[in-house]
Amino acid sequence: MEENIYDASMVNEENNYDESQIQVLEGLEAVRKRPGMYIGSTGPKGLHHLVYEIVDNAIDEALAGFCDKILVDILPGNVIRVSDNGRGIPVGIQQTTGLPAVTVVFTILHAGGKFGGGGYKVSGGLHGVGASVVNALSEWLEVEVISDGQLYYQRFENGGKDVTGLINKGKAPENGKKSGTTITFKADPTIFQETTEYDFETLQTRLREQAFLNAGINIEITDRRDSENEVKSEFCYEGGITSYVDYLNKKRAVEVIHDKVMYFSAVSPDGNSQAEIAMQYTDSFNELIISFANNIHTVDGGTHEEGFRRSLTIVMNKYARKYNILKDADKNLSGEDVREGICCIISVKVKEAEFEGQTKGKLGNTEITGLVSSMLQDSLMTFLEENPAVAKAIFEKAMAASRAREAARKARDLVRRKSALEGTTLPGKLADCQSRNAEETEIYIVEGDSAGGSAKGGRDRKFQAILPLWGKMLNVEKARLDKVYSNEKLLPVVMALGTGLGEDFDLSKLRYGKVIIMADADVDGSHIRTLLLTFFYRYMKPLVEEGHVYLAQPPLYRITKNKKHRYAYSDEQRDRIMAELQSGYDIQRYKGLGEMDSDQLWETTMNPDTRLMLRVEVEDAAAADEIFSVLMGDAVEPRREFIEKNAIYANLDV
Ligand code: TSJ
């Protein structure tokens, strides 16, 4: 039996359906006109947001306590299917619209969560925009709801236009689930023009993260695009964010300095917000703090991170004074000292979260600073007093960090006296450019003498500066700040850029808008690229984050025919050129930059009109931290595994 429980003609008589339908279309049409406003971009990121948006709705159902299983399938043709075993989106007619609630969810902007009992809705996609936005940006979308033993169905096409109305398809299959929601959709390729292909790893990482943030929910993802080779991952963590810290530290190839992950949680007195923190110290010299508000990654931190940092420093110093780890004459431990090596997840859930900043990546709710801060002051102190062995390990680490910082300060002051870090003295090897306008200037950082010579000869001295590198490079991943300040290879880089480093870093002092690493396309070149990028990421992070760092891409081959040269930057390009030229050509493989003369280097690698360059971007802190600590760390096994898994990243050394 198929019964259309609702169609246009039926409602038209009673409820002026035409009018509301026009409003509906105008709403969804607005989404199609300006998709970026709703999902950030129409590139791969926006495409994947469609999936998160749908999954977030199922997670809300799980948080409300009515669902514990979410399935995500990537079907052939890059169709996405998300299903849960919750109550099913309500199918009853809504008074205000005269439409079934489920239809409203998919056709009216911001309709999500506006109906039904007052659930504690906390999750949300990039902008928490709701399922109607996904519908608006889909070629087609189908909803199936099972509730009260009945199966309901509705299909939309061409950006959210209703084609079936909500249909009651009769009795739900006896052997299937008792209730639940299934959404199947295909992203509209006219909107997502760059690509409609999903990346399994990307979806998997985000779903794993959501499983960590919402303890006990079972999330399964299956890639069914290739029927011969289906890939499935299942995530369920009873330990929640504690398991997350555990996972990160195993994956990052660092050694933990105490066994158990610390976990603290609190609810605000008015019951409107809750906070939880899981943390563990490792032997790394870096800190990894990842924060979330309502399951959304707050890339730029905010009040929850502030509260954490503030009280961590207070508690650690209080403990160190009370137990005489710090003597009366000693200075307090700094925030950086007490965070060295920490891996920490902060997750807060707030009734009305305010996200600030250009990309809305910063939590603004001021009451959260106090909630996190007082939670940590009470419970961390108690924890340290109850676990003296753990406290001992942590304070040994913090005190060592403090001593190293003191040594670094001395090294820095020494250098400062020579005013090197202020950029008033420039390194002797630097061939500076004429322009002082950082908007147009570039500095090429070049390994080795002969390449440096070619670069100096080939550059446009008006805006291009060349800094050849000398001496032994330092792996900053395995060294503290004091070593960095006294490294003969890095110091000229710092001097030339003029920004200072670490705590003193000041991007506004940057002397060149583009910082270009130019190294050979071989193993040694790759090594120096990685070391320099690690240095920039750890000691000049804004330089990387603001997109000032580039990798020069010298050609791999020169193909000559009739005295005309062509250059290939990849094996594929070489093959294409060879096929095009057919015969009578000569091919030269460049082993190093030094093999090119000045003119060739200019033409192929440095001329802004013809060169190929890669801009280094940081997608997210956890991924970047993992890349650097695994690539540059001590553990060999994870490194190999990592390089195999991330062939593309490893090639770029990013
Ligand atoms: F919205 C959506 F399409 F994106 C979507 C919603 C997608 C998926 C995969 C699941 C869901 C969803 C919604 N699962 N479960 C629910 N639950 C409700 O919408 C619901 C059910 C009952 C009541 C009630 O008060 O009785 C309230 C709500 C919000």
XYZ file of C-alpha atoms and ligand atoms in Angstrom:
683
model
C 0.000 0.000 0.000
C 1.348 3.385 -0.928
C -0.445 6.346 0.424
C 0.556 9.908 -0.202
C -0.218 11.377 3.175
C 0.377 14.828 1.891
C 0.454 16.471 -1.466
C 0.255 19.949 -2.836
C -3.345 19.926 -4.034
C -4.594 18.574 -0.743
C -2.987 21.228 1.372
C -3.551 24.003 -1.090
C -7.237 24.165 -0.218
C -6.653 24.346 3.490
C -3.329 25.903 4.052
C -2.276 28.114 1.210
C 0.480 25.720 0.276
C 1.445 27.673 -2.824
C 2.554 30.624 -0.804
C 4.614 28.683 1.687
C 6.123 26.660 -1.133
C 7.251 29.840 -2.843
C 8.892 30.992 0.357
C 10.523 27.598 0.667
C 12.007 27.782 -2.793
C 13.217 31.310 -2.212
C 14.935 30.070 0.928
C 16.705 27.188 -0.740
C 17.390 29.280 -3.830
C 19.333 31.686 -1.602
C 21.506 28.780 -0.491
C 22.234 27.835 -4.100
C 23.058 31.421 -4.994
C 25.541 31.824 -2.170
C 26.605 28.347 -1.053
C 29.775 29.706 0.530
C 27.736 31.626 3.091
C 26.261 28.382 4.357
C 28.982 25.765 4.011
C 32.160 27.851 3.762
C 33.157 26.860 0.226
C 32.120 24.781 -2.757
C 35.509 23.062 -2.849
C 36.289 19.669 -1.316
C 35.890 21.117 2.190
C 32.323 22.258 1.535
C 31.513 18.950 -0.102
C 32.568 17.025 2.980
C 30.621 19.435 5.181
C 27.432 18.119 3.625
C 28.142 14.755 5.203
C 29.054 16.254 8.577
C 25.859 18.281 8.574
C 23.711 15.181 8.139
C 25.737 13.077 10.580
C 25.521 15.846 13.204
C 21.753 15.481 13.225
C 22.077 11.785 14.014
C 24.602 12.604 16.740
C 22.072 14.989 18.283
C 19.615 12.119 18.430
C 22.273 10.013 20.146
C 23.026 12.789 22.645
C 19.306 13.021 23.383
C 19.618 9.360 24.378
C 17.542 7.747 21.627
C 20.147 6.294 19.284
C 23.477 4.507 19.615
C 24.390 3.512 16.074
C 25.174 5.647 13.020
C 26.069 4.196 9.639
C 27.736 6.197 6.902
C 28.131 4.693 3.431
C 29.863 6.101 0.389
C 27.982 4.466 -2.486
C 29.008 4.192 -6.155
C 28.784 7.543 -7.927
C 29.755 9.354 -4.691
C 26.291 9.054 -3.257
C 26.197 9.358 0.544
C 23.885 7.402 2.821
C 23.617 8.162 6.525
C 21.342 6.186 8.779
C 20.648 5.946 12.495
C 18.512 3.868 14.845
C 16.877 6.819 16.580
C 13.207 7.748 16.871
C 12.936 8.855 13.267
C 12.371 12.451 12.222
C 8.748 13.234 13.185
C 6.274 12.809 10.313
C 3.254 14.499 11.862
C 1.778 17.650 10.306
C 3.114 20.833 11.830
C 0.518 23.429 12.747
C 2.459 26.481 11.691
C 3.333 25.274 8.177
C 0.731 22.621 7.540
C 3.548 20.395 6.381
C 4.935 17.177 7.871
C 7.781 18.045 10.241
C 10.234 15.955 8.212
C 9.382 17.927 5.067
C 9.977 21.154 6.960
C 13.400 19.916 8.071
C 14.446 19.581 4.451
C 12.761 22.564 2.860
C 12.899 25.444 5.296
C 16.149 27.114 6.249
C 17.194 26.760 9.882
C 14.311 24.430 10.617
C 16.524 21.959 12.455
C 15.580 21.340 16.072
C 12.647 23.731 16.016
C 10.141 21.020 16.689
C 9.630 18.212 19.173
C 10.506 18.087 22.855
C 13.290 20.242 24.197
C 16.293 18.092 23.455
C 19.765 19.280 24.409
C 20.915 20.132 20.907
C 24.616 20.688 20.978
C 26.265 19.450 17.831
C 26.365 21.299 14.554
C 28.331 21.470 11.342
C 30.518 24.338 10.240
C 27.764 26.805 10.786
C 25.166 24.374 12.125
C 23.100 25.150 9.079
C 20.835 22.142 8.963
C 19.649 19.510 6.589
C 17.780 21.904 4.276
C 21.088 23.363 3.147
C 22.303 19.903 2.181
C 19.052 19.378 0.289
C 19.444 22.708 -1.492
C 22.913 21.713 -2.666
C 22.001 18.195 -3.778
C 21.128 16.851 -7.214
C 18.693 14.603 -5.377
C 17.987 13.575 -1.810
C 15.800 10.862 -0.305
C 14.545 10.517 3.250
C 13.311 7.328 4.811
C 11.844 7.340 8.288
C 10.744 4.290 10.201
C 8.455 5.042 13.097
C 5.458 3.314 14.691
C 6.159 0.307 12.458
C 5.545 2.374 9.314
C 7.977 3.331 6.576
C 7.801 6.914 5.259
C 9.562 8.213 2.180
C 10.122 11.507 0.399
C 12.326 12.476 -2.533
C 13.656 15.880 -3.589
C 15.422 16.819 -6.787
C 17.287 19.738 -8.336
C 18.269 21.584 -5.224
C 15.508 20.573 -2.854
C 12.377 20.549 -4.980
C 9.794 18.148 -3.592
C 8.867 15.464 -6.130
C 6.869 12.904 -4.141
C 5.473 14.582 -1.079
C 5.781 12.484 2.050
C 4.606 8.963 1.247
C 3.553 6.310 3.733
C 4.891 3.096 2.219
C 3.133 0.905 4.733
C 4.564 -1.624 7.167
C 8.289 -1.395 7.760
C 10.186 -4.671 7.166
C 9.738 -7.002 10.157
C 13.397 -7.963 10.274
C 14.708 -4.399 10.074
C 15.197 -1.842 12.811
C 12.257 -0.685 14.905
C 12.782 2.971 14.172
C 15.290 5.308 12.606
C 16.204 7.765 9.873
C 18.051 7.178 6.610
C 19.170 10.012 4.325
C 20.611 9.337 0.873
C 21.875 12.187 -1.290
C 24.044 13.128 -4.213
C 25.874 16.441 -4.108
C 25.022 18.693 -7.043
C 27.982 18.778 -9.467
C 26.836 22.134 -10.848
C 27.463 23.571 -7.362
C 30.515 21.511 -6.437
C 32.262 22.109 -9.723
C 35.755 21.318 -8.524
C 34.897 17.796 -7.395
C 32.097 15.661 -5.996
C 34.451 12.885 -4.986
C 34.697 12.119 -1.281
C 37.948 11.328 0.431
C 37.532 8.320 2.696
C 40.389 9.349 5.016
C 38.896 12.798 5.527
C 35.459 11.453 6.411
C 36.978 8.746 8.570
C 39.071 11.211 10.560
C 36.108 13.454 11.255
C 33.842 10.532 12.234
C 36.521 9.098 14.511
C 36.821 12.515 16.156
C 33.061 12.650 16.683
C 33.118 9.135 18.187
C 35.818 10.295 20.648
C 33.839 13.419 21.546
C 30.609 11.514 22.130
C 31.533 8.519 24.259
C 29.669 5.311 23.560
C 28.182 6.197 20.176
C 28.964 3.611 17.527
C 29.817 5.139 14.146
C 30.595 2.978 11.147
C 31.826 4.181 7.769
C 31.999 1.992 4.676
C 33.410 2.922 1.305
C 31.330 0.927 -1.186
C 32.394 2.766 -4.327
C 34.442 -0.193 -5.510
C 32.409 -3.362 -4.955
C 35.539 -5.501 -5.271
C 37.278 -3.609 -2.543
C 35.044 -2.278 0.211
C 36.717 -0.493 3.095
C 35.088 -0.298 6.508
C 35.984 1.406 9.790
C 34.034 1.289 13.019
C 34.497 3.687 15.907
C 33.141 3.439 19.426
C 34.993 4.770 22.464
C 33.583 4.187 25.923
C 36.488 6.294 27.221
C 35.533 9.371 25.169
C 38.179 12.107 25.091
C 40.412 10.060 27.408
C 40.638 7.526 24.602
C 41.308 10.419 22.222
C 44.433 11.488 24.141
C 45.554 7.874 24.313
C 45.067 7.517 20.579
C 46.930 10.729 19.708
C 49.930 9.845 21.836
C 50.201 6.354 20.368
C 49.885 7.697 16.867
C 52.333 10.530 17.347
C 55.175 8.234 18.343
C 55.937 10.072 21.576
C 56.628 8.482 24.973
C 54.171 9.247 27.744
C 55.721 10.165 31.095
C 52.826 8.853 33.201
C 50.552 5.931 32.379
C 47.046 7.136 33.019
C 45.376 9.969 31.146
C 43.990 12.558 33.578
C 40.301 13.320 33.160
C 38.250 16.122 34.699
C 34.680 17.198 34.114
C 32.202 19.703 35.506
C 28.723 21.111 34.908
C 27.936 24.787 35.478
C 25.659 25.585 38.460
C 22.811 26.639 36.146
C 23.180 23.406 34.172
C 23.572 25.288 30.902
C 27.102 24.197 30.134
C 29.501 21.393 30.768
C 33.232 21.012 30.358
C 35.610 18.088 30.198
C 39.350 17.832 29.879
C 41.595 14.848 29.225
C 45.353 15.341 29.395
C 48.628 13.491 29.526
C 52.257 14.591 29.507
C 54.737 13.167 27.005
C 58.475 13.464 26.414
C 57.846 15.785 23.440
C 58.999 19.403 23.633
C 55.770 20.613 22.076
C 52.257 21.087 23.361
C 49.221 19.759 21.583
C 45.980 21.292 22.809
C 42.856 20.633 20.779
C 39.604 22.217 21.855
C 35.969 21.758 20.914
C 32.756 23.573 21.634
C 29.553 21.669 20.916
C 31.610 19.079 19.050
C 32.966 21.750 16.720
C 36.724 22.066 16.575
C 37.605 25.571 17.798
C 40.702 26.102 15.675
C 41.399 29.507 17.202
C 40.753 28.463 20.796
C 38.745 30.889 22.900
C 37.443 31.117 26.439
C 37.691 27.383 27.199
C 41.379 27.310 26.231
C 42.023 30.521 28.152
C 40.497 29.039 31.283
C 42.607 25.934 30.872
C 45.908 27.750 30.363
C 45.294 30.166 33.174
C 44.497 27.612 35.836
C 47.091 25.060 34.724
C 49.819 27.639 35.367
C 48.275 28.652 38.695
C 47.831 25.100 39.994
C 51.263 23.921 38.909
C 52.978 26.831 40.635
C 50.852 26.436 43.751
C 51.785 22.764 43.988
C 55.453 23.457 43.261
C 55.568 26.052 46.078
C 53.641 23.938 48.556
C 55.926 20.926 48.075
C 59.100 22.965 47.794
C 59.854 21.993 44.222
C 60.257 25.701 43.629
C 62.425 27.321 46.309
C 61.654 30.799 47.635
C 64.265 32.395 45.408
C 63.035 30.611 42.254
C 60.878 32.331 39.676
C 57.479 30.907 38.892
C 57.123 28.310 36.169
C 55.870 29.910 32.967
C 52.827 28.757 31.031
C 55.097 27.298 28.393
C 57.083 25.400 31.012
C 54.020 23.694 32.440
C 52.597 22.898 29.014
C 55.732 21.403 27.495
C 54.932 17.907 26.247
C 51.249 18.093 27.148
C 48.599 16.474 24.994
C 45.201 17.777 25.927
C 41.648 17.640 24.676
C 39.200 20.243 25.940
C 35.546 19.725 25.118
C 32.747 21.997 26.260
C 29.058 21.877 25.556
C 27.211 25.155 25.804
C 23.485 25.889 25.407
C 24.050 28.950 23.291
C 27.557 28.885 21.922
C 28.992 32.066 20.436
C 31.627 31.566 17.787
C 33.841 34.526 16.997
C 36.457 35.545 14.475
C 36.506 35.573 10.736
C 36.235 31.810 10.398
C 34.090 31.388 13.533
C 36.777 29.175 15.041
C 36.944 30.839 18.444
C 34.631 30.286 21.401
C 33.413 33.578 22.870
C 31.186 32.649 25.815
C 32.835 34.423 28.740
C 31.229 32.231 31.416
C 33.210 29.249 30.082
C 36.594 30.633 31.189
C 35.448 30.439 34.791
C 33.854 27.019 34.438
C 36.995 25.431 32.979
C 39.300 27.355 35.273
C 37.556 26.476 38.538
C 37.125 22.867 37.461
C 40.848 22.497 36.894
C 41.875 24.386 40.035
C 39.863 22.033 42.210
C 40.470 18.732 40.533
C 44.031 19.003 39.206
C 45.362 19.988 42.632
C 43.604 17.012 44.184
C 44.858 14.724 41.448
C 48.488 15.776 41.908
C 48.270 15.353 45.676
C 46.751 11.918 45.319
C 49.246 10.802 42.671
C 52.684 11.941 43.877
C 54.574 9.683 41.434
C 52.784 11.258 38.482
C 53.358 14.718 39.957
C 57.076 13.964 40.292
C 57.394 12.997 36.614
C 55.461 16.058 35.461
C 57.481 18.483 37.578
C 60.793 17.006 36.480
C 59.683 17.774 32.965
C 58.437 21.286 33.750
C 61.573 22.170 35.699
C 63.764 20.951 32.839
C 61.693 23.070 30.466
C 62.150 26.043 32.761
C 65.944 25.599 32.911
C 66.117 25.271 29.132
C 64.073 28.416 28.739
C 66.430 30.243 31.069
C 69.397 29.021 29.012
C 67.598 30.091 25.849
C 66.990 33.521 27.329
C 70.710 33.887 27.955
C 71.551 32.699 24.447
C 68.968 35.065 23.037
C 70.224 38.027 25.024
C 73.698 37.259 23.767
C 72.457 37.347 20.216
C 70.311 40.368 20.961
C 73.255 42.330 22.152
C 74.573 41.894 18.649
C 71.094 43.049 17.699
C 70.913 40.174 15.288
C 67.324 39.209 16.009
C 66.048 42.723 15.549
C 67.167 42.554 11.943
C 69.419 45.594 12.158
C 72.347 43.365 11.311
C 71.861 41.183 8.271
C 73.676 37.908 7.742
C 76.826 38.197 5.663
C 75.747 35.656 3.076
C 72.463 37.391 2.328
C 72.124 38.933 -1.120
C 69.384 41.408 -0.278
C 66.906 42.928 -2.689
C 66.335 46.626 -3.374
C 62.699 46.931 -2.420
C 61.779 47.329 1.255
C 58.115 46.664 0.580
C 57.241 43.241 2.023
C 54.152 43.069 -0.166
C 56.333 42.480 -3.188
C 59.564 41.039 -1.806
C 60.652 37.414 -1.685
C 63.506 35.599 -0.034
C 64.851 32.371 -1.456
C 66.420 30.139 1.126
C 68.825 27.961 -0.817
C 70.882 25.016 0.348
C 74.447 24.860 -0.879
C 76.962 27.053 -2.572
C 76.553 26.428 -6.281
C 72.780 26.712 -6.226
C 73.128 29.887 -4.202
C 75.438 31.246 -6.892
C 73.000 30.464 -9.709
C 70.156 31.977 -7.742
C 72.078 35.189 -7.089
C 72.917 35.430 -10.776
C 69.440 34.646 -11.977
C 67.239 36.629 -9.631
C 65.479 39.936 -10.161
C 67.358 41.929 -7.543
C 64.588 44.464 -7.309
C 62.393 42.210 -5.206
C 64.178 38.872 -4.795
C 66.699 38.229 -2.029
C 68.843 35.096 -1.769
C 70.065 33.483 1.433
C 72.378 30.499 0.976
C 72.439 28.106 3.921
C 75.589 26.748 5.486
C 76.647 24.299 8.131
C 74.873 21.625 10.083
C 71.115 21.828 10.348
C 69.376 21.249 13.623
C 66.368 19.001 14.024
C 64.273 21.335 16.153
C 61.859 18.538 16.964
C 64.555 16.994 19.154
C 66.002 20.181 20.593
C 64.964 22.872 23.021
C 64.962 26.589 22.409
C 68.498 27.232 23.684
C 69.934 24.999 20.943
C 67.887 26.797 18.329
C 69.257 30.195 19.352
C 72.816 29.019 18.994
C 72.426 27.106 15.728
C 74.696 28.544 13.049
C 72.410 27.501 10.229
C 69.111 28.782 11.572
C 70.368 32.050 12.984
C 70.962 33.700 9.583
C 67.391 32.748 8.608
C 66.018 34.448 11.715
C 68.214 37.478 11.175
C 67.200 37.853 7.536
C 63.464 37.507 8.193
C 63.664 40.077 10.989
C 60.728 38.647 12.935
C 62.425 37.113 15.957
C 61.178 33.693 17.026
C 59.247 31.788 19.668
C 57.635 34.078 22.231
C 59.217 37.115 20.558
C 57.959 36.349 17.077
C 56.428 39.413 15.428
C 54.965 38.904 11.980
C 54.675 42.640 11.374
C 58.485 42.793 11.237
C 58.702 40.287 8.399
C 61.069 41.724 5.755
C 59.855 39.545 2.855
C 56.253 38.659 2.055
C 57.184 35.320 0.508
C 59.634 32.979 2.162
C 60.592 30.406 -0.437
C 62.472 27.245 0.355
C 64.456 26.166 -2.679
C 66.114 22.764 -2.434
C 66.976 19.904 -4.742
C 64.312 17.397 -5.713
C 66.256 14.556 -4.074
C 66.472 12.924 -0.662
C 68.855 15.527 0.757
C 66.715 18.357 -0.558
C 63.658 16.739 0.915
C 65.432 16.482 4.259
C 66.380 20.143 4.393
C 62.845 21.143 3.356
C 61.364 19.117 6.170
C 63.798 20.489 8.736
C 63.138 24.082 7.712
C 59.370 23.599 7.647
C 59.497 22.017 11.085
C 61.487 25.001 12.317
C 59.026 27.482 10.833
C 56.030 25.569 12.178
C 57.405 25.251 15.706
C 59.071 28.641 16.110
C 57.340 30.942 13.635
C 53.900 29.396 13.414
C 52.036 32.516 12.174
C 54.463 32.685 9.258
C 53.156 29.307 8.121
C 49.543 29.859 9.155
C 49.322 33.169 7.319
C 50.585 31.533 4.138
C 54.009 33.177 3.801
C 55.956 29.961 3.296
C 56.405 28.447 -0.160
C 58.274 25.559 -1.695
C 60.015 26.290 -4.986
C 59.434 23.629 -7.602
C 62.446 23.236 -9.871
C 61.898 21.135 -12.982
C 62.975 17.504 -13.032
C 63.799 17.332 -16.744
C 64.837 19.485 -19.644
C 63.822 18.279 -23.090
C 65.556 19.972 -26.027
C 64.609 19.836 -29.676
C 65.948 22.148 -32.396
C 67.672 24.207 -29.690
C 64.341 24.893 -28.032
C 64.061 23.866 -24.382
C 61.038 22.569 -22.589
C 60.857 21.697 -18.924
C 58.966 18.950 -17.123
C 58.086 19.147 -13.437
C 56.853 15.548 -13.190
C 57.334 12.205 -14.932
C 53.868 12.463 -16.468
C 54.645 15.844 -17.944
C 57.936 14.502 -19.324
C 56.107 11.627 -21.020
C 53.548 14.002 -22.485
C 56.204 16.297 -23.933
C 58.156 13.347 -25.318
C 55.026 12.004 -26.999
C 54.325 15.424 -28.443
C 57.825 15.896 -29.832
C 57.890 12.309 -31.142
C 61.605 12.121 -31.985
C 64.857 13.980 -32.338
C 64.932 15.393 -28.864
C 67.506 15.329 -26.127
C 66.496 14.790 -22.520
C 68.417 15.928 -19.469
C 67.527 14.954 -15.928
C 68.324 17.610 -13.361
C 69.931 16.097 -10.307
C 70.280 19.360 -8.483
C 69.690 23.067 -8.699
C 73.421 23.526 -9.168
C 73.199 21.960 -12.618
C 71.150 24.849 -13.903
C 72.772 28.064 -14.933
C 71.410 31.394 -13.775
C 69.149 31.937 -16.769
C 67.660 28.479 -16.595
C 66.992 28.808 -12.875
C 65.242 32.138 -13.431
C 63.194 30.820 -16.297
C 62.092 27.576 -14.653
C 61.896 28.276 -10.957
C 62.099 31.933 -10.037
C 60.270 33.971 -12.656
C 56.858 34.777 -11.111
C 55.222 34.616 -14.536
C 56.281 31.072 -15.343
C 57.326 29.308 -12.139
C 55.442 26.668 -10.202
C 55.384 27.077 -6.420
C 53.618 25.279 -3.602
C 52.166 27.338 -0.816
C 52.392 25.556 2.525
C 49.096 25.351 4.381
C 48.176 23.958 7.745
C 44.880 22.127 7.732
C 44.598 21.445 11.422
C 46.818 21.373 14.456
C 46.495 17.674 15.235
C 47.363 16.625 11.709
C 50.323 18.998 11.448
C 51.618 18.015 14.843
C 51.374 14.381 13.926
C 53.161 14.932 10.647
C 56.049 16.729 12.271
C 56.429 14.574 15.327
C 56.202 11.351 13.332
C 58.446 12.484 10.497
C 61.061 14.064 12.723
C 60.748 11.995 15.878
C 62.643 8.942 17.038
C 60.271 6.066 16.431
C 61.143 4.325 13.185
C 58.168 2.018 12.747
C 55.410 4.645 12.851
C 57.491 6.821 10.580
C 57.605 4.181 7.860
C 53.933 3.456 8.258
C 53.202 7.150 8.097
C 55.199 7.730 4.952
C 53.495 4.807 3.263
C 50.069 6.085 4.236
C 50.750 9.657 3.274
C 52.755 9.338 0.123
C 51.588 12.720 -1.105
C 52.377 14.545 2.098
C 55.709 12.795 2.360
C 56.600 13.887 -1.152
C 55.938 17.475 -0.280
C 57.357 17.098 3.190
C 54.422 19.081 4.459
F 17.974 16.062 9.611
C 18.666 15.159 9.020
F 18.077 14.860 7.917
F 19.836 15.629 8.681
C 18.846 13.937 9.819
C 18.136 13.743 10.981
C 19.728 12.970 9.353
C 19.889 11.803 10.077
C 20.847 10.767 9.592
C 19.183 11.604 11.234
C 18.301 12.573 11.684
C 17.566 12.325 12.882
C 16.643 13.130 13.524
N 17.657 11.195 13.568
N 16.822 11.250 14.595
C 16.178 12.410 14.595
N 15.261 12.706 15.548
C 14.369 13.719 15.470
O 14.344 14.499 14.544
C 13.373 13.789 16.550
C 12.581 12.713 16.800
C 11.611 12.763 17.783
C 11.438 13.924 18.514
C 10.415 13.991 19.549
O 10.391 14.975 20.292
O 9.582 13.074 19.640
C 12.252 14.992 18.284
C 13.230 14.928 17.303
C 14.131 16.130 17.061
